[in-house]
PDB file of C-alpha atoms in Angstrom:
ATOM      1  CA  MET A 745     -30.083  -7.867 -50.878  1.00 50.00           C
ATOM      2  CA  SER A 746     -31.486 -10.506 -52.403  1.00 56.00           C
ATOM      3  CA  SER A 747     -31.812 -13.934 -50.209  1.00 62.00           C
ATOM      4  CA  ILE A 748     -31.553 -16.159 -53.271  1.00 55.00           C
ATOM      5  CA  PRO A 749     -28.169 -17.758 -54.128  1.00 56.00           C
ATOM      6  CA  VAL A 750     -26.665 -16.125 -56.692  1.00 52.00           C
ATOM      7  CA  THR A 751     -25.728 -20.005 -57.920  1.00 50.00           C
ATOM      8  CA  ALA A 752     -29.487 -20.925 -57.516  1.00 62.00           C
ATOM      9  CA  ARG A 753     -31.528 -21.984 -60.865  1.00 73.00           C
ATOM     10  CA  VAL A 754     -33.753 -19.046 -61.721  1.00 80.00           C
ATOM     11  CA  ARG A 755     -37.636 -20.504 -61.586  1.00 92.00           C
ATOM     12  CA  PRO A 756     -39.604 -19.402 -64.988  1.00 95.00           C
ATOM     13  CA  PRO A 757     -41.983 -16.049 -63.649  1.00 95.00           C
ATOM     14  CA  SER A 758     -44.912 -18.188 -64.183  1.00 95.00           C
ATOM     15  CA  VAL A 759     -44.048 -20.617 -61.244  1.00 96.00           C
ATOM     16  CA  ILE A 760     -43.484 -17.685 -59.134  1.00 97.00           C
ATOM     17  CA  ASN A 761     -46.699 -15.973 -60.169  1.00 97.00           C
ATOM     18  CA  GLU A 762     -48.720 -18.684 -59.017  1.00 98.00           C
ATOM     19  CA  GLN A 763     -47.309 -19.181 -55.609  1.00 97.00           C
ATOM     20  CA  ILE A 764     -47.831 -15.383 -55.332  1.00 98.00           C
ATOM     21  CA  ARG A 765     -51.528 -16.011 -56.329  1.00 97.00           C
ATOM     22  CA  ALA A 766     -52.023 -18.831 -53.905  1.00 97.00           C
ATOM     23  CA  LEU A 767     -50.307 -16.942 -51.477  1.00 97.00           C
ATOM     24  CA  MET A 768     -52.774 -13.794 -51.595  1.00 97.00           C
ATOM     25  CA  LEU A 769     -55.390 -16.341 -51.871  1.00 97.00           C
ATOM     26  CA  ARG A 770     -54.754 -17.823 -48.978  1.00 96.00           C
ATOM     27  CA  SER A 771     -54.350 -14.876 -46.813  1.00 96.00           C
ATOM     28  CA  ALA A 772     -57.530 -13.300 -48.492  1.00 94.00           C
ATOM     29  CA  GLY A 773     -55.273 -10.193 -49.193  1.00 88.00           C
ATOM     30  CA  ARG A 774     -54.295  -9.650 -45.428  1.00 96.00           C
ATOM     31  CA  LEU A 775     -50.837 -10.747 -45.069  1.00 96.00           C
ATOM     32  CA  THR A 776     -49.045 -11.309 -41.597  1.00 97.00           C
ATOM     33  CA  ALA A 777     -45.543 -10.142 -41.039  1.00 97.00           C
ATOM     34  CA  ALA A 778     -44.695 -13.875 -41.960  1.00 97.00           C
ATOM     35  CA  GLN A 779     -46.908 -13.714 -45.380  1.00 97.00           C
ATOM     36  CA  ARG A 780     -45.449 -10.181 -46.011  1.00 98.00           C
ATOM     37  CA  ALA A 781     -41.480 -11.577 -46.034  1.00 98.00           C
ATOM     38  CA  GLU A 782     -42.607 -14.454 -48.203  1.00 97.00           C
ATOM     39  CA  TYR A 783     -44.577 -12.503 -50.341  1.00 97.00           C
ATOM     40  CA  GLU A 784     -41.467  -9.838 -50.800  1.00 98.00           C
ATOM     41  CA  ALA A 785     -39.071 -12.484 -51.528  1.00 97.00           C
ATOM     42  CA  LEU A 786     -41.370 -14.191 -54.009  1.00 98.00           C
ATOM     43  CA  VAL A 787     -41.969 -10.903 -55.839  1.00 97.00           C
ATOM     44  CA  GLU A 788     -38.182 -10.348 -55.599  1.00 96.00           C
ATOM     45  CA  GLU A 789     -37.419 -13.618 -56.923  1.00 96.00           C
ATOM     46  CA  TRP A 790     -40.139 -13.012 -59.534  1.00 96.00           C
ATOM     47  CA  ALA A 791     -38.301  -9.798 -60.938  1.00 95.00           C
ATOM     48  CA  THR A 792     -34.889 -11.709 -61.146  1.00 94.00           C
ATOM     49  CA  ALA A 793     -36.744 -14.112 -63.242  1.00 93.00           C
ATOM     50  CA  VAL A 794     -38.566 -11.751 -65.485  1.00 93.00           C
ATOM     51  CA  ASN A 795     -35.172  -9.770 -65.983  1.00 90.00           C
ATOM     52  CA  THR A 796     -33.233 -13.081 -66.969  1.00 80.00           C
ATOM     53  CA  GLY A 797     -36.182 -13.330 -69.599  1.00 67.00           C
ATOM     54  CA  GLU A 798     -38.117 -16.802 -69.815  1.00 53.00           C
ATOM     55  CA  PRO A 799     -38.963 -18.078 -73.178  1.00 59.00           C
ATOM     56  CA  LYS A 800     -42.476 -16.889 -74.542  1.00 60.00           C
ATOM     57  CA  ALA A 801     -45.138 -19.763 -74.978  1.00 59.00           C
ATOM     58  CA  ALA A 802     -46.226 -19.766 -78.883  1.00 51.00           C
TER      59      ALA A 802
END
């Protein structure tokens, strides 16, 4: 089950992707348990955003 409220506004996938990249850079690819939980939540949010459909940039 998602931790993102149904009424929450979906952020653009590109914004979420940047957060994922920053997390991986900060951790040098070795996630702690807390970071792993954050990563999983971000990936879930990213998947929801992608499936919702962000308008493509020209």
